[in-house]
PDB file of C-alpha atoms and ligand atoms in Angstrom:
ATOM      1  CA  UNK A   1       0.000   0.000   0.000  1.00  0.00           C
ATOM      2  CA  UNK A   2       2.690   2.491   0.982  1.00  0.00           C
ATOM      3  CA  UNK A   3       4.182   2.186  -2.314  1.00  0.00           C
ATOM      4  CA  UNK A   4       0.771   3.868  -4.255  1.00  0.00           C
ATOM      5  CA  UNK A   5       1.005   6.906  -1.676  1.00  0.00           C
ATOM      6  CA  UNK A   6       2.601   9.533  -4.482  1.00  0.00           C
ATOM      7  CA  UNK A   7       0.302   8.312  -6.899  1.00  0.00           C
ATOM      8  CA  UNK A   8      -2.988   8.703  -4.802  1.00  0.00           C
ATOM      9  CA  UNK A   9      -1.889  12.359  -3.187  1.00  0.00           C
ATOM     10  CA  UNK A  10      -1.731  13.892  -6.515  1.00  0.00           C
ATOM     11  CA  UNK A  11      -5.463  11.801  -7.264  1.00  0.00           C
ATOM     12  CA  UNK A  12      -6.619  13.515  -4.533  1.00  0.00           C
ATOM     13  CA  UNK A  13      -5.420  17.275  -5.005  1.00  0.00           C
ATOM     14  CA  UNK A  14      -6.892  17.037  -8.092  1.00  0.00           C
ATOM     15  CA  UNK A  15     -10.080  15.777  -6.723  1.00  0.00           C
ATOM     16  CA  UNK A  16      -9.599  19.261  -4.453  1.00  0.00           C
ATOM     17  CA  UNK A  17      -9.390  21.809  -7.555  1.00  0.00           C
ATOM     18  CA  UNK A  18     -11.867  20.786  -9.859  1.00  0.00           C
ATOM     19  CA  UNK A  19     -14.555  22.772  -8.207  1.00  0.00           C
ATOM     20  CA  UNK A  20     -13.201  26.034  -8.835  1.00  0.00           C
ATOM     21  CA  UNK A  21     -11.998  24.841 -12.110  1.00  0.00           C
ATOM     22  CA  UNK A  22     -15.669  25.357 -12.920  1.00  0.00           C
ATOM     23  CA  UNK A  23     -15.696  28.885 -12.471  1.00  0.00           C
ATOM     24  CA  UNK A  24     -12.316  29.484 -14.403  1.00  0.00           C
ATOM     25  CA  UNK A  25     -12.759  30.863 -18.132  1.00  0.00           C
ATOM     26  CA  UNK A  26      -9.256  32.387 -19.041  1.00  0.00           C
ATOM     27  CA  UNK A  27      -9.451  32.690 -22.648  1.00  0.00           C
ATOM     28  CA  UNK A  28      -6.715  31.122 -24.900  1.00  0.00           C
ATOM     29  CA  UNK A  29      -4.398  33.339 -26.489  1.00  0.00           C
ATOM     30  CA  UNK A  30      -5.136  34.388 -29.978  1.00  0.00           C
ATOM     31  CA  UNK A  31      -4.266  37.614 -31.695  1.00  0.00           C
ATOM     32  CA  UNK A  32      -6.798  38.186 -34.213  1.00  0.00           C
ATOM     33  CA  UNK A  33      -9.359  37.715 -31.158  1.00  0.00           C
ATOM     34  CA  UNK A  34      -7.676  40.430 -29.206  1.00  0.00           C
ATOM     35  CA  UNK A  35      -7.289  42.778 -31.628  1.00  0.00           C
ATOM     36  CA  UNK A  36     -10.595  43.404 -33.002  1.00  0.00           C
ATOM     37  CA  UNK A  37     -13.149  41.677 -30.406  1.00  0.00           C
ATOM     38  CA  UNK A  38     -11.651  43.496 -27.164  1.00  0.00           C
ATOM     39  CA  UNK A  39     -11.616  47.128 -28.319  1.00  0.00           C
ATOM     40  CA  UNK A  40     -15.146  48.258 -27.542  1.00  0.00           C
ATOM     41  CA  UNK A  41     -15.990  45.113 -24.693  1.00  0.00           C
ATOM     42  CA  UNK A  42     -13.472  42.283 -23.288  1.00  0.00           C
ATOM     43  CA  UNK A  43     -12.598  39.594 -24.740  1.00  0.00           C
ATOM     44  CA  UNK A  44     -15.265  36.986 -24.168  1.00  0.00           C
ATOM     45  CA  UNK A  45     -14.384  33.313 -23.031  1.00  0.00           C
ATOM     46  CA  UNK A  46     -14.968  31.432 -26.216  1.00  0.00           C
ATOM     47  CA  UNK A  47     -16.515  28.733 -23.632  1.00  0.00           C
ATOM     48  CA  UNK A  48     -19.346  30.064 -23.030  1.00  0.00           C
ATOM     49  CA  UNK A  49     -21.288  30.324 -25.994  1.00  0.00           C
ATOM     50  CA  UNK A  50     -21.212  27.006 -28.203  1.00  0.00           C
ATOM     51  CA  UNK A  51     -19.880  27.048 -32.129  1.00  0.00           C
ATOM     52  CA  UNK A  52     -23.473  27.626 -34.100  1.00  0.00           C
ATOM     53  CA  UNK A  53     -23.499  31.005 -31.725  1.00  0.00           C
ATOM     54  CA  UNK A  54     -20.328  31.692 -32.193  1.00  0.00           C
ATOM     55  CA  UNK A  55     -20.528  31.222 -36.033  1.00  0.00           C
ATOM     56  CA  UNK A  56     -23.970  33.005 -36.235  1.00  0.00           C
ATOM     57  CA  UNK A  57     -21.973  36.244 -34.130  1.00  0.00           C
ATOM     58  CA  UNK A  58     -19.203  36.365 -36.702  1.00  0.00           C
ATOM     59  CA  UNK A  59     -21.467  36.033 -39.993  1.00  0.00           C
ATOM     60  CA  UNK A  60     -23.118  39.358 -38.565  1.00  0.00           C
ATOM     61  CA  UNK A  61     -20.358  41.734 -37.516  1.00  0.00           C
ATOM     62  CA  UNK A  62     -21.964  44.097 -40.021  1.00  0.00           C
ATOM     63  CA  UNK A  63     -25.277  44.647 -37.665  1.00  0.00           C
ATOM     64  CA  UNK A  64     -23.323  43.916 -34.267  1.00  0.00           C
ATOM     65  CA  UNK A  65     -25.486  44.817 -31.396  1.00  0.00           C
ATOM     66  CA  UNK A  66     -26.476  48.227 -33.225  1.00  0.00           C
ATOM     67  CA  UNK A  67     -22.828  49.164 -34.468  1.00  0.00           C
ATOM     68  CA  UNK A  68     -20.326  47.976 -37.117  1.00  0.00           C
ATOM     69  CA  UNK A  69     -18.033  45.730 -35.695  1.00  0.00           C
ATOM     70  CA  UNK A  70     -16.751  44.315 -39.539  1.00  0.00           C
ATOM     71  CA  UNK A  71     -13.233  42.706 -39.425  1.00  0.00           C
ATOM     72  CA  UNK A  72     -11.839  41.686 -42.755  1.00  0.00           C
ATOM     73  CA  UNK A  73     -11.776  37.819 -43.972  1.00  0.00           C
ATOM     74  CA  UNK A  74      -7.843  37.466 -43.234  1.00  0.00           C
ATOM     75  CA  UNK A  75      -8.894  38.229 -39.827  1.00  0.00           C
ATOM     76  CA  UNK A  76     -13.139  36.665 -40.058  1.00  0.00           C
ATOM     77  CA  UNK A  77     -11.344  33.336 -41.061  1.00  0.00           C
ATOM     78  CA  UNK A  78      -8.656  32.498 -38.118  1.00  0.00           C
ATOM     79  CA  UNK A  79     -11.442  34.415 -35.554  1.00  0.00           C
ATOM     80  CA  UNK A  80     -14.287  32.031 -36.618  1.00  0.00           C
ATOM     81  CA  UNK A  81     -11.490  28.717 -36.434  1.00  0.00           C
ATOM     82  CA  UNK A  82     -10.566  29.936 -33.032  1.00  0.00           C
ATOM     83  CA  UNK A  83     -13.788  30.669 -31.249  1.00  0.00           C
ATOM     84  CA  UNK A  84     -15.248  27.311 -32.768  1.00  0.00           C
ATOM     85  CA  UNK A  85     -12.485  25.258 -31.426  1.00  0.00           C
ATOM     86  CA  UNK A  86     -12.770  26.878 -27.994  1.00  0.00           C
ATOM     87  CA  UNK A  87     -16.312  27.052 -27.492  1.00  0.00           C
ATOM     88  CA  UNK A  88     -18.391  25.623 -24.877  1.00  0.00           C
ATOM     89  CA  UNK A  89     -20.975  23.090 -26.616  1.00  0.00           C
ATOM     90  CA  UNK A  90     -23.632  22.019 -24.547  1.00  0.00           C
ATOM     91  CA  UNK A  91     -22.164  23.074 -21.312  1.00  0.00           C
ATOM     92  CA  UNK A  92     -23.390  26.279 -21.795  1.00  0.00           C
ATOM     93  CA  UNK A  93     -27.301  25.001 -21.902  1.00  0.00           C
ATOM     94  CA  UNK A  94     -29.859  25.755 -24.015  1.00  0.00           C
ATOM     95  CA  UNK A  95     -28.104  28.334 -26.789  1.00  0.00           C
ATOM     96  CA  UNK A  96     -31.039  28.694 -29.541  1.00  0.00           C
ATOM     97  CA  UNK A  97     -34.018  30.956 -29.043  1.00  0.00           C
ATOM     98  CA  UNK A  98     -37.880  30.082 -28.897  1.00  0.00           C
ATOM     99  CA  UNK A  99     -37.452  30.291 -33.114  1.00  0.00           C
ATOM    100  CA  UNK A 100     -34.422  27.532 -33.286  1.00  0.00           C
ATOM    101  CA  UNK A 101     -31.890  30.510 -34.073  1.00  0.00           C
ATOM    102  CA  UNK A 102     -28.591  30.367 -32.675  1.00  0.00           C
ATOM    103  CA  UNK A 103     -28.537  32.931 -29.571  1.00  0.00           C
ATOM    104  CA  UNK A 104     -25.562  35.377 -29.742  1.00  0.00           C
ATOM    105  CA  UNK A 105     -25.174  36.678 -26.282  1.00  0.00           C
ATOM    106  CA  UNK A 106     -23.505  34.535 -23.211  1.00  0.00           C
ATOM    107  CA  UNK A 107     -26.252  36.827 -21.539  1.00  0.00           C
ATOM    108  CA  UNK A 108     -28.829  35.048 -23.189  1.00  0.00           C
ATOM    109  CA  UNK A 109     -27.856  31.590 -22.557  1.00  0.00           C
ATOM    110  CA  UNK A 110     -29.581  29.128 -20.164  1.00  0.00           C
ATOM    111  CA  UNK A 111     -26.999  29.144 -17.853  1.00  0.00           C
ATOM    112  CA  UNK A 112     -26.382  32.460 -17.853  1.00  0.00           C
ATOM    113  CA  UNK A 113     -29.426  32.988 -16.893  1.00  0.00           C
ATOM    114  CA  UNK A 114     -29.690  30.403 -14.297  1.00  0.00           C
ATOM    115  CA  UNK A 115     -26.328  31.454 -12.778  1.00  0.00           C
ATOM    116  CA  UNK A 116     -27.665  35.109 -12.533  1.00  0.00           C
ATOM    117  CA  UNK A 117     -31.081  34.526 -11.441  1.00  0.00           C
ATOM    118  CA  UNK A 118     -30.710  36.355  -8.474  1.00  0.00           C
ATOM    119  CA  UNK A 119     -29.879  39.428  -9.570  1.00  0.00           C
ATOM    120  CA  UNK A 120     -32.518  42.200 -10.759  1.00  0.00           C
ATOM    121  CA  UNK A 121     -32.863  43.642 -14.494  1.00  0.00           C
ATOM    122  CA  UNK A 122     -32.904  46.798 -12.415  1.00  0.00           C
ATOM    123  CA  UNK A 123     -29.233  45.874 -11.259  1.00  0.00           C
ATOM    124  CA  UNK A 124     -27.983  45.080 -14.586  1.00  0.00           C
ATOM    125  CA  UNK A 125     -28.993  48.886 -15.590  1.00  0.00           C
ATOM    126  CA  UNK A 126     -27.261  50.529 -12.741  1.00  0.00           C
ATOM    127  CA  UNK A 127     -24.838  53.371 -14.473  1.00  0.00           C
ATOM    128  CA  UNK A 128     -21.952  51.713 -13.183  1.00  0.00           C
ATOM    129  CA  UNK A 129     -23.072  48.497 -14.797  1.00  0.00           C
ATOM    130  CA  UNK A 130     -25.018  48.938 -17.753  1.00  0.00           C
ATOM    131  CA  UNK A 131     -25.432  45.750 -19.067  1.00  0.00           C
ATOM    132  CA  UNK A 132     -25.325  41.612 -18.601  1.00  0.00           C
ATOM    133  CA  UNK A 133     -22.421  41.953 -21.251  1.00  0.00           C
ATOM    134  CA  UNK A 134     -20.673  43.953 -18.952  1.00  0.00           C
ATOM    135  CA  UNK A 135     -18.743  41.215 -16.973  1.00  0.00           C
ATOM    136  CA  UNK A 136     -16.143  42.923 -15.415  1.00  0.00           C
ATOM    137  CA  UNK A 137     -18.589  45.589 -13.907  1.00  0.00           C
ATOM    138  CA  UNK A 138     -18.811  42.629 -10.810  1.00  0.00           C
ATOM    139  CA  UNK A 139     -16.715  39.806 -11.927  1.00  0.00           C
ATOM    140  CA  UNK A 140     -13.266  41.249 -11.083  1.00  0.00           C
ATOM    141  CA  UNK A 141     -11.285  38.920 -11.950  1.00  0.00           C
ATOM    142  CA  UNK A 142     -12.771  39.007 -15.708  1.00  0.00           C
ATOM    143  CA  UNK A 143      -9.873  40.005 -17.573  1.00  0.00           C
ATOM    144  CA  UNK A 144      -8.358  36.464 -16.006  1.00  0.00           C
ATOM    145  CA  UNK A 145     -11.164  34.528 -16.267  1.00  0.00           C
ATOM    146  CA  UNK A 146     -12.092  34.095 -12.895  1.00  0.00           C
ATOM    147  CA  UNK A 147     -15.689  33.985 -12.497  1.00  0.00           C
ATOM    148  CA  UNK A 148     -15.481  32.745  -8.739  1.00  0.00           C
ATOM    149  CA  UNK A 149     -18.217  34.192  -6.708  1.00  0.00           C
ATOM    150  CA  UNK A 150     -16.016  34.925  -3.838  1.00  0.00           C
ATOM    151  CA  UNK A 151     -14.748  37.386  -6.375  1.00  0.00           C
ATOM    152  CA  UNK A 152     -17.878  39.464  -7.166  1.00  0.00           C
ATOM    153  CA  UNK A 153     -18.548  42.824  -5.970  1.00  0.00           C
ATOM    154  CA  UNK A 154     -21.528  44.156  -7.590  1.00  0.00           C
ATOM    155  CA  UNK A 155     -21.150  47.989  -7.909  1.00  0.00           C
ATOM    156  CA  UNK A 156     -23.746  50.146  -6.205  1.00  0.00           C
TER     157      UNK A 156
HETATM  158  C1  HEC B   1     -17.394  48.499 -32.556  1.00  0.00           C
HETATM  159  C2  HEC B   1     -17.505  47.900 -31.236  1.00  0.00           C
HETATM  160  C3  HEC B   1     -17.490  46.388 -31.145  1.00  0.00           C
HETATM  161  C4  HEC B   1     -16.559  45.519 -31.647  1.00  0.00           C
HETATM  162  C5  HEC B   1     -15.310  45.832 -32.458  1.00  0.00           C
HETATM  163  C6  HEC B   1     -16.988  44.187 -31.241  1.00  0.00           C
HETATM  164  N1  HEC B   1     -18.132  44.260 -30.496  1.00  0.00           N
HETATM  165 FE1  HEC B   1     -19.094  42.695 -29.623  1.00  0.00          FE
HETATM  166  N2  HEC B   1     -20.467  43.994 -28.854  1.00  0.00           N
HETATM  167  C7  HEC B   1     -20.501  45.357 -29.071  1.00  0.00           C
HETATM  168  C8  HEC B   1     -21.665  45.929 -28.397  1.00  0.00           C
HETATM  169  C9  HEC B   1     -22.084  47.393 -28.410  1.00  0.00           C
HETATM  170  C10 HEC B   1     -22.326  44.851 -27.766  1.00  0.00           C
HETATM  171  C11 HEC B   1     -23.572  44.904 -26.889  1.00  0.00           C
HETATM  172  C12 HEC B   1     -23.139  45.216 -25.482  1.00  0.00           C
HETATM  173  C13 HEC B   1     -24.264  45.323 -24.478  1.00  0.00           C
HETATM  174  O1  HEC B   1     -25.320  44.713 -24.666  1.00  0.00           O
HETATM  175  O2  HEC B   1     -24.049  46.001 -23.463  1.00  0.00           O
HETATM  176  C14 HEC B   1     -21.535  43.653 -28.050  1.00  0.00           C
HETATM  177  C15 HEC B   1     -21.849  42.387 -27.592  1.00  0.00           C
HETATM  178  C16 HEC B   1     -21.173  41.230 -27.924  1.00  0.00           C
HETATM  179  C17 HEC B   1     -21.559  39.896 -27.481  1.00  0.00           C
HETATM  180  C18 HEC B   1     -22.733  39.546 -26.579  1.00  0.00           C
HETATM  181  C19 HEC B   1     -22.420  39.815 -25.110  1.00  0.00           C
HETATM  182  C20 HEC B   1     -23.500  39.249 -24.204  1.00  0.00           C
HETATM  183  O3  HEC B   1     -23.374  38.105 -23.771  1.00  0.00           O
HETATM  184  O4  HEC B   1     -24.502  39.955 -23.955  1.00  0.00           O
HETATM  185  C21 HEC B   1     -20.684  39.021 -28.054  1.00  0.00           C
HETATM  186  C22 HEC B   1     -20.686  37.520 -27.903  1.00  0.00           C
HETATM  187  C23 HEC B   1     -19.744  39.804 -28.843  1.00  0.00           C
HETATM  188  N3  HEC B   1     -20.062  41.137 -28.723  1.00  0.00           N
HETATM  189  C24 HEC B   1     -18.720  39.267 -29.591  1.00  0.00           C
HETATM  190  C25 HEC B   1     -17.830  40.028 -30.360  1.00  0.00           C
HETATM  191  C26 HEC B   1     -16.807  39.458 -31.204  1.00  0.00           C
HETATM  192  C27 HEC B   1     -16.562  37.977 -31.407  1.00  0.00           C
HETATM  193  C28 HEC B   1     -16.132  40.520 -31.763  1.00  0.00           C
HETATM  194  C29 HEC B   1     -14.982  40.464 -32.743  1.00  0.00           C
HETATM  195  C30 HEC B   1     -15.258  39.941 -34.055  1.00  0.00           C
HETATM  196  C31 HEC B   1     -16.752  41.744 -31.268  1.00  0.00           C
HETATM  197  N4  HEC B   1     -17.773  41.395 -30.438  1.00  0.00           N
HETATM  198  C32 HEC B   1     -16.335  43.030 -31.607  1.00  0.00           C
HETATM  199  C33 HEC B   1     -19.582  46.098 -29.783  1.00  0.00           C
HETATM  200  C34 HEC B   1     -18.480  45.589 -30.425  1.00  0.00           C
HETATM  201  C1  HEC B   2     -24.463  42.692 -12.043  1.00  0.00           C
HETATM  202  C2  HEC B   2     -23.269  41.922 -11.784  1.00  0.00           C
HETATM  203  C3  HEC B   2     -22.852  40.825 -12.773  1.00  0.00           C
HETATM  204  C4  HEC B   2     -22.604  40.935 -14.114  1.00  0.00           C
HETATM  205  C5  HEC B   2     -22.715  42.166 -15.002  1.00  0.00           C
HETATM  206  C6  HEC B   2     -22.209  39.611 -14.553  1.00  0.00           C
HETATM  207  N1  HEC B   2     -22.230  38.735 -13.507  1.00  0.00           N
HETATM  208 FE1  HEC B   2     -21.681  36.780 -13.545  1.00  0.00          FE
HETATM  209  N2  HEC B   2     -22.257  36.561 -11.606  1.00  0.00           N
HETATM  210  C7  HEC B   2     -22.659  37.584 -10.774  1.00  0.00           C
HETATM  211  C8  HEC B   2     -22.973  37.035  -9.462  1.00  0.00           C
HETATM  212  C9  HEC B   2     -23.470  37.813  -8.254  1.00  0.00           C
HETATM  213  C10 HEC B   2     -22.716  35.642  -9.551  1.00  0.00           C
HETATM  214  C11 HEC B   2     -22.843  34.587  -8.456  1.00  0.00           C
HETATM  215  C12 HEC B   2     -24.210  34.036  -8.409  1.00  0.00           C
HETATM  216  C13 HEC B   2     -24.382  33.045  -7.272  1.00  0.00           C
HETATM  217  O1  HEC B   2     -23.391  32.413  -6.888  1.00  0.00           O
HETATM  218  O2  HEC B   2     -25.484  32.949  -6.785  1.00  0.00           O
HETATM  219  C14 HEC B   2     -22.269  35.378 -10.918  1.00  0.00           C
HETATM  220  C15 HEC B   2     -21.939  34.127 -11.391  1.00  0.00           C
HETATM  221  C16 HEC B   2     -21.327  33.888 -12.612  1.00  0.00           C
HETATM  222  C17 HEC B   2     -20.812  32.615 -13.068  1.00  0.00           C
HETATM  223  C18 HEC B   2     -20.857  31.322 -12.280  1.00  0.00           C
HETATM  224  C19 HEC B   2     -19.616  31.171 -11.438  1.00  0.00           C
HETATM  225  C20 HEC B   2     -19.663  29.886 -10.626  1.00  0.00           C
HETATM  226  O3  HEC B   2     -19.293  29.949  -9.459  1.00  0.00           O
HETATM  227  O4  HEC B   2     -20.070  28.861 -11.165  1.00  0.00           O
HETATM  228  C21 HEC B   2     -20.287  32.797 -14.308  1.00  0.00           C
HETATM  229  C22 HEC B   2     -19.596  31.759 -15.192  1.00  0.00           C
HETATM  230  C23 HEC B   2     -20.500  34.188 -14.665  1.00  0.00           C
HETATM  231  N3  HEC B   2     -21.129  34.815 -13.607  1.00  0.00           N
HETATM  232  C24 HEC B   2     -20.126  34.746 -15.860  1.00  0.00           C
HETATM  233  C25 HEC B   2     -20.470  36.045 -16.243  1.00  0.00           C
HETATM  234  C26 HEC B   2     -20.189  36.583 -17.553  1.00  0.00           C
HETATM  235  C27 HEC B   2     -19.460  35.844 -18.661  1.00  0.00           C
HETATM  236  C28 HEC B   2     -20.684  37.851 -17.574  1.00  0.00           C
HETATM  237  C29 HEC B   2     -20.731  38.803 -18.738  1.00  0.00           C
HETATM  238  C30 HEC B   2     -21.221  38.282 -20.010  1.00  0.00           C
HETATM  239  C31 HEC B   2     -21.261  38.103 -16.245  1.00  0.00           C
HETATM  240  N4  HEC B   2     -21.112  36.986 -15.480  1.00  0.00           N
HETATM  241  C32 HEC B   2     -21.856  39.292 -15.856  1.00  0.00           C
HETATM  242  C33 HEC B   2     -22.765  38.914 -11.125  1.00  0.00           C
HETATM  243  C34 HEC B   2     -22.619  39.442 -12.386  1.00  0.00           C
END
């Protein structure tokens, strides 16, 4: 038995961190990404929103939430292979509206919205918050992908 000791202590501190592995979203390195999807918001975790959203965000850049946010194809191309590749699936829930269409907000998602549920639409609107899409308003840890609720301080 003694001789299975440094295999099972490593087992078992593994065991430890996978909970707050589930609230960890840092978001791969990829230049494209960063240079046009972070200028006007952050730079999203590709995880949470599956590849037909993801797909279905980047064939409209052109109408983007009420602005342009058009990159061109020798940047569409690599931005559309890297946020497929990354992207959540169904971990993220339910990702198509009442129609069947392809939701394109992480706001909009099902577990979004069940991890949020607590909080008011009235909250989201606050001036120093805005919006769902504003992460970083409470999460702040954002820009490293920590979305650990011991790390949210929701601005008054
Ligand atoms: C010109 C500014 C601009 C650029 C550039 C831009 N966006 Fe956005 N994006 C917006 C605005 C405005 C919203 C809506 C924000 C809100 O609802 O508060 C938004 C929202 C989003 C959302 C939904 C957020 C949510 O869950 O509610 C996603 C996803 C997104 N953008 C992805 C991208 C990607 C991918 C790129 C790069 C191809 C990009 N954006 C580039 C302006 C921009
Ligand atoms: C108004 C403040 C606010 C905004 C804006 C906000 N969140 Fe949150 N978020 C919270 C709070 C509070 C919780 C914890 C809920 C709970 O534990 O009951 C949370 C929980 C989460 C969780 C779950 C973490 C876990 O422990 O499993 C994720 C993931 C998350 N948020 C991602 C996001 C993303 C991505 C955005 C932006 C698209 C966002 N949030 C915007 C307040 C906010």
């Amino acid at each position: 038995m003694k001789k299975r000791r440094p295999v099972l202590l490593p087992a078992l501190a593994l065991l430890i961190a996978l909970p707050a592995y589930a609230d960890r979203y840092p978001v791969p390195k990829n230049a494209p990404y960063q240079e046009e999807c972070a200028s006007c918001h952050m730079a999203y975790p590709p995880q949470l929103l599956d590849a037909n959203s993801w797909r279905a965000v980047m064939n409209g850049l052109p109408k983007h939430f009420g602005t342009d946010a058009s990159v061109d194809e020798k940047h569409r191309v690599p931005i559309v292979d890297f946020l497929t590749r990354n992207a959540g699936g169904g971990k993220t829930g339910v990702t198509v509206d009442a129609s069947g269409k392809p939701l394109l907000r992480i706001s909009e998602t099902a577990r979004f919205v069940r991890k949020h549920r607590e909080l008011s639409a009235a909250t989201f609107k606050r001036a120093s918050i805005k919006s769902p899409a504003n992460c970083g308003a409470c999460h702040t840890g954002a820009a490293e992908g920590d979305y650990n609720d011991d790390h949210v301080r929701i601005p008054k």
